[in-house]
Short mmCIF file of C-alpha atoms in Angstrom, two decimals:
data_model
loop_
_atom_site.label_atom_id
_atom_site.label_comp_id
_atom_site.label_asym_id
_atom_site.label_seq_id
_atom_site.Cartn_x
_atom_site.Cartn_y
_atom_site.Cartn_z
CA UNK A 1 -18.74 17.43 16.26
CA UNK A 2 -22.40 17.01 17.57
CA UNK A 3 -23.62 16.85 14.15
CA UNK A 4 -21.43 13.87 13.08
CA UNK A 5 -22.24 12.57 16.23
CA UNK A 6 -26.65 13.16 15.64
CA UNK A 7 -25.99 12.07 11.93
CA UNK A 8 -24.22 8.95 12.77
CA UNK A 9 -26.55 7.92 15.48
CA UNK A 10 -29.46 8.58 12.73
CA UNK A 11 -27.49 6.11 10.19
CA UNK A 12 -27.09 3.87 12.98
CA UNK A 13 -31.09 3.63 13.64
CA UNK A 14 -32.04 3.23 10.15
CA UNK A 15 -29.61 0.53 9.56
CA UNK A 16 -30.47 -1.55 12.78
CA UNK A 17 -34.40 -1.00 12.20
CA UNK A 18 -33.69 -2.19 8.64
CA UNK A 19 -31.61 -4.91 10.09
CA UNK A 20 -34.85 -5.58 11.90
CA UNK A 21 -37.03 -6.17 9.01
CA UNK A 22 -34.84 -8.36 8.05
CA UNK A 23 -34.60 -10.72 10.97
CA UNK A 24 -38.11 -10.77 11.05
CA UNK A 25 -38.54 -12.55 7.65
CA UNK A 26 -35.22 -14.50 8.18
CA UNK A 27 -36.76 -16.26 11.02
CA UNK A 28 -40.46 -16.28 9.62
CA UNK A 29 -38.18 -18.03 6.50
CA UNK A 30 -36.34 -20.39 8.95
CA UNK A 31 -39.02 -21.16 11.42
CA UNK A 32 -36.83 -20.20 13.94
CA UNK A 33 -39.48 -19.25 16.79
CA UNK A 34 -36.77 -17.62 19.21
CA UNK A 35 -35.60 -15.11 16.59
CA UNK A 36 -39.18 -14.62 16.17
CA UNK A 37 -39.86 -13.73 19.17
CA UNK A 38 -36.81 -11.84 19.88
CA UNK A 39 -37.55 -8.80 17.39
CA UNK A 40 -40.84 -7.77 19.41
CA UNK A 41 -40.91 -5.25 22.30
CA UNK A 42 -41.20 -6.93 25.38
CA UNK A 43 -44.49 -5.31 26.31
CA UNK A 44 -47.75 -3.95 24.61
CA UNK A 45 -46.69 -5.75 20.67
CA UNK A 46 -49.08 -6.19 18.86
CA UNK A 47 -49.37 -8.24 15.21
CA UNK A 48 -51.91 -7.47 12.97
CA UNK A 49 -52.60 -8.84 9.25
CA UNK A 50 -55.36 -7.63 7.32
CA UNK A 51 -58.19 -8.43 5.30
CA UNK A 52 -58.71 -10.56 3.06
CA UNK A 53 -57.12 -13.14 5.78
CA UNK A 54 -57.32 -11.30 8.55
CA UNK A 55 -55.70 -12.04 12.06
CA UNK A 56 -54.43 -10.02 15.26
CA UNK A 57 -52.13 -11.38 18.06
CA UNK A 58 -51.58 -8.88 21.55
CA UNK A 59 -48.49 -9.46 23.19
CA UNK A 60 -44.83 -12.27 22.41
CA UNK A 61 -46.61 -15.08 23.81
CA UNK A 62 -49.92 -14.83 21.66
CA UNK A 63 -47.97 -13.55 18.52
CA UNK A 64 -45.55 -16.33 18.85
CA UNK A 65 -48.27 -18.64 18.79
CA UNK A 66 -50.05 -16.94 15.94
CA UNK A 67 -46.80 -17.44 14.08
CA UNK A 68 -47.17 -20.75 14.78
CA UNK A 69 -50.32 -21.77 13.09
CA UNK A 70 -49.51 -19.71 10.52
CA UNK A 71 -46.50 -21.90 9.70
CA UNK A 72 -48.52 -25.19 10.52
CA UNK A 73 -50.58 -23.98 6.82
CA UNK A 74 -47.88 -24.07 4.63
CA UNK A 75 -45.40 -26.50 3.57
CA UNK A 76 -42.86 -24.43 2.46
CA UNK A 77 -42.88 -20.10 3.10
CA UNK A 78 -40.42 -17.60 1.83
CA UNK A 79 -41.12 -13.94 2.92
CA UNK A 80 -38.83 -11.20 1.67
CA UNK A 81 -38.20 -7.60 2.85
CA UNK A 82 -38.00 -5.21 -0.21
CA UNK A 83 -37.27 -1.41 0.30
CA UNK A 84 -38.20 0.86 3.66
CA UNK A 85 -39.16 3.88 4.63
CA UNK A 86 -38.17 5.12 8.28
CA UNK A 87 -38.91 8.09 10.72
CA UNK A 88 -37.26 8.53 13.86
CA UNK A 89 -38.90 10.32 16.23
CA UNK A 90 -36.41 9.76 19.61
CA UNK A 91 -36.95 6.02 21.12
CA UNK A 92 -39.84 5.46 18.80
CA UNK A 93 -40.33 4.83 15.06
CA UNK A 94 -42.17 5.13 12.46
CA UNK A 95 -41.59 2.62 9.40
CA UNK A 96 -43.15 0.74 6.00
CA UNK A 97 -41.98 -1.92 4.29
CA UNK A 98 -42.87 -3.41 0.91
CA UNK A 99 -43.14 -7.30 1.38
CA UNK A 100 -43.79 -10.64 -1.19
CA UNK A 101 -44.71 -13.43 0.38
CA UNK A 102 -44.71 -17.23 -1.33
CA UNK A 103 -45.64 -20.23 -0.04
CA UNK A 104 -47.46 -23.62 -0.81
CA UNK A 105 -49.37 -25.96 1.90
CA UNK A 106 -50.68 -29.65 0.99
CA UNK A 107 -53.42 -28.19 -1.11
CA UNK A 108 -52.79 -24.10 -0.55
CA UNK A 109 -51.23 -21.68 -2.59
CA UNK A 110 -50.40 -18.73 -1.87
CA UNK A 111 -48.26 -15.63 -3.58
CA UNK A 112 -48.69 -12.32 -2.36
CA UNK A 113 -47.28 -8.19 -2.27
CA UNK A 114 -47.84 -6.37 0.54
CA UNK A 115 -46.90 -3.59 3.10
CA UNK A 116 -45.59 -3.60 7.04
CA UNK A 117 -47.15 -0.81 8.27
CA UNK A 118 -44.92 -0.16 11.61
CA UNK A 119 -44.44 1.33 15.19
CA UNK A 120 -41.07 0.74 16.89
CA UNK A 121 -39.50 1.42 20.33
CA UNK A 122 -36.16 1.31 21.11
CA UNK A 123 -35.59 -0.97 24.13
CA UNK A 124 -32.19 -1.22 25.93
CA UNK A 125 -31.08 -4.66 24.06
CA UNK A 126 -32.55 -2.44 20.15
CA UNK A 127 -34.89 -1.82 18.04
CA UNK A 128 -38.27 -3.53 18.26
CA UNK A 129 -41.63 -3.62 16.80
CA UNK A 130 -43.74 -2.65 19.00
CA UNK A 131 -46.58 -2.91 15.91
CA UNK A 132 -46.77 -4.53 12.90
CA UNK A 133 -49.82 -4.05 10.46
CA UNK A 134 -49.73 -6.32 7.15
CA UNK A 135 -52.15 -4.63 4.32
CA UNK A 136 -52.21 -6.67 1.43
CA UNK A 137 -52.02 -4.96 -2.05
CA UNK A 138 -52.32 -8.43 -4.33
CA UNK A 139 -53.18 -12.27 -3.69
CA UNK A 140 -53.43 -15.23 -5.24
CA UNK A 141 -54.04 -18.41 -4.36
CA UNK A 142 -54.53 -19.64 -7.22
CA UNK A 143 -52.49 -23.45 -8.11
CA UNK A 144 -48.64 -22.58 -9.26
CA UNK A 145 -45.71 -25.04 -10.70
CA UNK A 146 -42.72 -26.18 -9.13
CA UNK A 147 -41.12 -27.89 -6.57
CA UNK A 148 -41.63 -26.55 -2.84
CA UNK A 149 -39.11 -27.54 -0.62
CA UNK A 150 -39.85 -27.42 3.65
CA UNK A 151 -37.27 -26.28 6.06
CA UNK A 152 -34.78 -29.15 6.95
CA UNK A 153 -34.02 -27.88 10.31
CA UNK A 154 -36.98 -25.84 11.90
CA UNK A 155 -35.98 -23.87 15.41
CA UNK A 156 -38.29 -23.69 18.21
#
């Protein structure tokens, strides 16, 4: 029975750090700054995108507010989670996600694939990223077509 038991627990983890990844864009998506913050461990996070636009937040507070100018830049945003790649290791986690990005400002464009390099902890309310590291495999920012749209109802 403890095997079922280990092997269910291990489908468990995947799914909810999956689930995770998911919330993550869903509320970079819906500007919703509570779910935001909400999927980061409560102490030590730490948000990191790399070069060529690089930035680094330590800590909910100052990667909330990173998220925030962040969103100020762009008119409309749509991030999506493709697959993942997980290792469990106890009440930590290892994980990597392949991301696209698309989004248009005033007078930005920007269209991107890249990958979520991650550390997780599980705290007692879940799964949370403890680290997040954004490598970027392809930009452009080159001018695109079509119509942007901007969240109706952004959450703070």
């Amino acid at each position: 029975m403890r095997d079922i038991e280990a092997a269910l627990r291990l489908v468990e983890d995947q799914l909810e750090i999956q689930q995770l990844a998911a919330r993550f864009s869903d509320a970079a998506n819906e500007r919703d700054v509570v779910a935001f913050e909400a999927v980061w461990a409560s102490q030590g996070a730490v948000w990191e995108i790399g070069d060529p636009l690089p930035a680094r937040a330590e800590g909910r507070q100052q990667i909330v507010e990173l998220n925030k100018q962040l969103m100020k830049i762009e008119r409309y945003f749509m991030q999506l989670t493709h697959s993942g790649v997980i290792t469990l290791d106890g009440d930590r986690a290892t994980a990597r996600f392949n991301i696209r990005e698309h989004g248009r400002g005033e007078n930005s464009f920007y269209d991107n694939l890249a990958v979520y390099n991650d550390v997780l902890v599980r705290e007692p309310q879940g799964w949370r990223f403890l680290q997040r590291s954004y490598s970027y495999r392809f930009l452009d920012q080159g001018p695109f077509g079509g119509v942007a749209f901007e969240v109706l109802t952004p959450r703070s």
